[in-house]
Amino acid sequence: MSFLDYFTDEAMLYGGRYSPVLDYLGFVHLPAKQVAELIYYYHNVRKYFYGRKYFSKSKMIPIKGELKENLLLLEPFDGDIVRRYVVTQTVNPQWSMIIGNDAPRGGGAQEIVNRLARISKCEGLSVHMVRPVENPETGYGCLAACGFEYYPPNTRVTVDAPCFASVQSDHQKPWVFHILHSKEYFDFEDIEGYKATVITDRFNPVKAIRYCKYFGLDPFNEHFYTHEAYVIKGRRRTKNKPLFELSLAQMRERLGYHLLDTP
């Protein structure tokens, strides 16, 4: 089975129609309201995440609606520092999901999950599924990638995740396997699989989904997300302009995702 065959509609939220925004998902083992309040508090009071240099007062706004509608509140998307988040309650009352406006980098969800796991002493994880795509007219695109990152409570923000596994393509090799780990493995991991001869058998979307389900998460099922959500908006203080500011439609066209859409 080709690695690219794993990228089915079941392995992509909404069948990939909202890529790249929903390619990187962060999860925190707390209800959505509490997560949103933490982000708001550490932006406005502690200035912990990015400091006074980047933000004036942030706003936390309760919202209702489907995830595919709420994510538009993150517009415009840019390649700059994250300044907007949508936090969504999942059907599992113990977990909430976070996305940021820094598509297509995806680093916002991963970084803030790490920090929230540390300051709230709770579990956090992130998962990403990225289909290969390229727009020949713009020269932009994304390389195929699949990854899973887990942060147990009290994770130090200055270190790599105690569990990080991914397979991705790059410009030199078809597939590269990455594993960063603490001394001990976790119960949910396929340890022997990490040693497989075929690189794409070491880690792939099937394993990423299996790891998520161990924690009671079904991240690529649109029905896993409730209509309870919160948007946190921060205003920039710095005069530096972001790398770009694009709507979701413009972002998809820039990277070539619109070429994958079926009529």
Tab-separated table of N, CA and C in Angstrom, residues 103-167:
chain	number	residue	atom	x	y	z
A	103	ALA	N	-1.675	29.067	9.515
A	103	ALA	CA	-1.623	28.128	8.398
A	103	ALA	C	-0.749	28.723	7.298
A	104	PRO	N	0.087	27.929	6.618
A	104	PRO	CA	0.115	26.475	6.721
A	104	PRO	C	1.222	25.932	7.613
A	105	ARG	N	1.843	26.763	8.462
A	105	ARG	CA	2.964	26.270	9.256
A	105	ARG	C	2.522	25.236	10.285
A	106	GLY	N	1.379	25.473	10.919
A	106	GLY	CA	0.875	24.509	11.883
A	106	GLY	C	1.544	24.552	13.233
A	107	GLY	N	2.559	25.410	13.382
A	107	GLY	CA	3.295	25.427	14.639
A	107	GLY	C	2.509	25.983	15.803
A	108	GLY	N	1.480	26.790	15.525
A	108	GLY	CA	0.721	27.400	16.604
A	108	GLY	C	0.048	26.393	17.497
A	109	ALA	N	-0.614	25.418	16.897
A	109	ALA	CA	-1.308	24.392	17.678
A	109	ALA	C	-0.323	23.570	18.490
A	110	GLN	N	0.791	23.191	17.887
A	110	GLN	CA	1.764	22.363	18.583
A	110	GLN	C	2.405	23.102	19.748
A	111	GLU	N	2.778	24.340	19.516
A	111	GLU	CA	3.464	25.093	20.553
A	111	GLU	C	2.556	25.401	21.726
A	112	ILE	N	1.331	25.824	21.456
A	112	ILE	CA	0.466	26.202	22.561
A	112	ILE	C	0.012	24.985	23.364
A	113	VAL	N	-0.127	23.829	22.717
A	113	VAL	CA	-0.457	22.603	23.456
A	113	VAL	C	0.676	22.268	24.424
A	114	ASN	N	1.902	22.401	23.962
A	114	ASN	CA	3.062	22.183	24.821
A	114	ASN	C	3.003	23.094	26.040
A	115	ARG	N	2.759	24.365	25.807
A	115	ARG	CA	2.747	25.334	26.906
A	115	ARG	C	1.575	25.106	27.857
A	116	LEU	N	0.410	24.820	27.305
A	116	LEU	CA	-0.749	24.584	28.163
A	116	LEU	C	-0.580	23.326	29.009
A	117	ALA	N	0.055	22.291	28.442
A	117	ALA	CA	0.306	21.076	29.215
A	117	ALA	C	1.188	21.385	30.416
A	118	ARG	N	2.106	22.303	30.235
A	118	ARG	CA	3.016	22.642	31.316
A	118	ARG	C	2.346	23.480	32.393
A	119	ILE	N	1.650	24.554	31.975
A	119	ILE	CA	1.122	25.481	32.974
A	119	ILE	C	-0.131	24.956	33.662
A	120	SER	N	-0.885	24.070	32.996
A	120	SER	CA	-2.116	23.558	33.594
A	120	SER	C	-1.954	22.148	34.144
A	121	LYS	N	-0.752	21.571	33.976
A	121	LYS	CA	-0.463	20.232	34.490
A	121	LYS	C	-1.467	19.204	33.964
A	122	CYS	N	-1.737	19.283	32.668
A	122	CYS	CA	-2.664	18.344	32.042
A	122	CYS	C	-2.012	17.753	30.797
A	123	GLU	N	-2.640	16.745	30.225
A	123	GLU	CA	-2.122	16.137	29.009
A	123	GLU	C	-2.419	17.012	27.789
A	124	GLY	N	-1.573	16.905	26.809
A	124	GLY	CA	-1.799	17.575	25.544
A	124	GLY	C	-1.220	16.751	24.420
A	125	LEU	N	-1.778	16.881	23.245
A	125	LEU	CA	-1.220	16.200	22.078
A	125	LEU	C	-1.591	16.968	20.821
A	126	SER	N	-0.816	16.733	19.782
A	126	SER	CA	-1.140	17.310	18.481
A	126	SER	C	-0.943	16.243	17.422
A	127	VAL	N	-1.691	16.363	16.351
A	127	VAL	CA	-1.609	15.410	15.245
A	127	VAL	C	-1.734	16.189	13.948
A	128	HIS	N	-0.979	15.760	12.938
A	128	HIS	CA	-1.106	16.443	11.652
A	128	HIS	C	-1.096	15.445	10.503
A	129	MET	N	-1.888	15.764	9.492
A	129	MET	CA	-1.980	15.007	8.244
A	129	MET	C	-1.902	16.012	7.099
A	130	VAL	N	-0.880	15.926	6.305
A	130	VAL	CA	-0.682	16.893	5.222
A	130	VAL	C	-0.554	16.145	3.902
A	131	ARG	N	-1.475	16.410	3.004
A	131	ARG	CA	-1.398	15.811	1.667
A	131	ARG	C	-0.398	16.561	0.800
A	132	PRO	N	0.297	15.850	-0.088
A	132	PRO	CA	1.217	16.554	-0.987
A	132	PRO	C	0.432	17.359	-2.026
A	133	VAL	N	0.856	18.581	-2.238
A	133	VAL	CA	0.152	19.442	-3.176
A	133	VAL	C	1.109	20.524	-3.661
A	134	GLU	N	0.881	21.001	-4.864
A	134	GLU	CA	1.709	22.088	-5.397
A	134	GLU	C	0.932	22.834	-6.462
A	135	ASN	N	1.064	24.148	-6.413
A	135	ASN	CA	0.487	24.983	-7.450
A	135	ASN	C	1.610	25.399	-8.388
A	136	PRO	N	1.656	24.851	-9.603
A	136	PRO	CA	2.761	25.167	-10.520
A	136	PRO	C	2.809	26.635	-10.912
A	137	GLU	N	1.693	27.329	-10.798
A	137	GLU	CA	1.676	28.740	-11.182
A	137	GLU	C	2.336	29.620	-10.129
A	138	THR	N	2.165	29.268	-8.853
A	138	THR	CA	2.742	30.077	-7.781
A	138	THR	C	4.065	29.521	-7.280
A	139	GLY	N	4.285	28.225	-7.494
A	139	GLY	CA	5.494	27.585	-6.977
A	139	GLY	C	5.399	27.192	-5.524
A	140	TYR	N	4.223	27.406	-4.908
A	140	TYR	CA	4.028	27.034	-3.509
A	140	TYR	C	3.303	25.696	-3.412
A	141	GLY	N	3.460	25.049	-2.269
A	141	GLY	CA	2.785	23.779	-2.040
A	141	GLY	C	3.168	23.217	-0.691
A	142	CYS	N	2.800	21.982	-0.441
A	142	CYS	CA	3.116	21.298	0.811
A	142	CYS	C	3.614	19.889	0.515
A	143	LEU	N	4.602	19.436	1.266
A	143	LEU	CA	5.086	18.075	1.164
A	143	LEU	C	4.250	17.172	2.054
A	144	ALA	N	4.108	15.918	1.664
A	144	ALA	CA	3.310	14.969	2.447
A	144	ALA	C	3.933	14.764	3.823
A	145	ALA	N	3.084	14.692	4.842
A	145	ALA	CA	3.580	14.481	6.199
A	145	ALA	C	2.460	13.928	7.080
A	146	CYS	N	2.865	13.181	8.082
A	146	CYS	CA	1.945	12.647	9.082
A	146	CYS	C	2.704	12.592	10.395
A	147	GLY	N	2.134	13.134	11.458
A	147	GLY	CA	2.863	13.149	12.721
A	147	GLY	C	1.953	13.156	13.931
A	148	PHE	N	2.517	12.757	15.049
A	148	PHE	CA	1.802	12.701	16.327
A	148	PHE	C	2.767	13.159	17.412
A	149	GLU	N	2.264	13.991	18.310
A	149	GLU	CA	3.090	14.541	19.383
A	149	GLU	C	2.299	14.479	20.682
A	150	TYR	N	2.897	13.952	21.735
A	150	TYR	CA	2.204	13.793	23.017
A	150	TYR	C	2.990	14.465	24.130
A	151	TYR	N	2.273	15.239	24.957
A	151	TYR	CA	2.864	15.895	26.113
A	151	TYR	C	2.137	15.444	27.376
A	152	PRO	N	2.782	14.691	28.237
A	152	PRO	CA	2.163	14.352	29.517
A	152	PRO	C	2.151	15.575	30.429
A	153	PRO	N	1.428	15.529	31.541
A	153	PRO	CA	1.415	16.676	32.457
A	153	PRO	C	2.829	17.044	32.912
A	154	ASN	N	3.026	18.329	33.159
A	154	ASN	CA	4.299	18.847	33.670
A	154	ASN	C	5.431	18.788	32.651
A	155	THR	N	5.093	18.690	31.362
A	155	THR	CA	6.132	18.731	30.334
A	155	THR	C	6.846	20.082	30.373
A	156	ARG	N	8.158	20.059	30.329
A	156	ARG	CA	8.903	21.312	30.282
A	156	ARG	C	8.805	21.907	28.878
A	157	VAL	N	8.505	23.167	28.813
A	157	VAL	CA	8.270	23.800	27.521
A	157	VAL	C	9.549	23.928	26.703
A	158	THR	N	10.686	23.795	27.332
A	158	THR	CA	11.953	23.997	26.632
A	158	THR	C	12.480	22.736	25.974
A	159	VAL	N	11.795	21.609	26.127
A	159	VAL	CA	12.294	20.361	25.551
A	159	VAL	C	11.335	19.852	24.500
A	160	ASP	N	11.831	18.918	23.684
A	160	ASP	CA	10.972	18.293	22.690
A	160	ASP	C	9.936	17.425	23.375
A	161	ALA	N	8.902	17.066	22.630
A	161	ALA	CA	7.845	16.230	23.189
A	161	ALA	C	8.417	14.903	23.669
A	162	PRO	N	7.934	14.393	24.808
A	162	PRO	CA	8.358	13.059	25.252
A	162	PRO	C	8.040	11.989	24.221
A	163	CYS	N	7.051	12.226	23.366
A	163	CYS	CA	6.755	11.300	22.281
A	163	CYS	C	6.450	12.107	21.030
A	164	PHE	N	7.304	11.995	20.042
A	164	PHE	CA	7.057	12.633	18.756
A	164	PHE	C	7.445	11.652	17.668
A	165	ALA	N	6.495	11.275	16.829
A	165	ALA	CA	6.756	10.354	15.729
A	165	ALA	C	6.155	10.945	14.461
A	166	SER	N	6.903	10.864	13.370
A	166	SER	CA	6.370	11.383	12.114
A	166	SER	C	7.061	10.729	10.931
A	167	VAL	N	6.360	10.717	9.813
A	167	VAL	CA	6.938	10.351	8.524
A	167	VAL	C	6.601	11.478	7.571
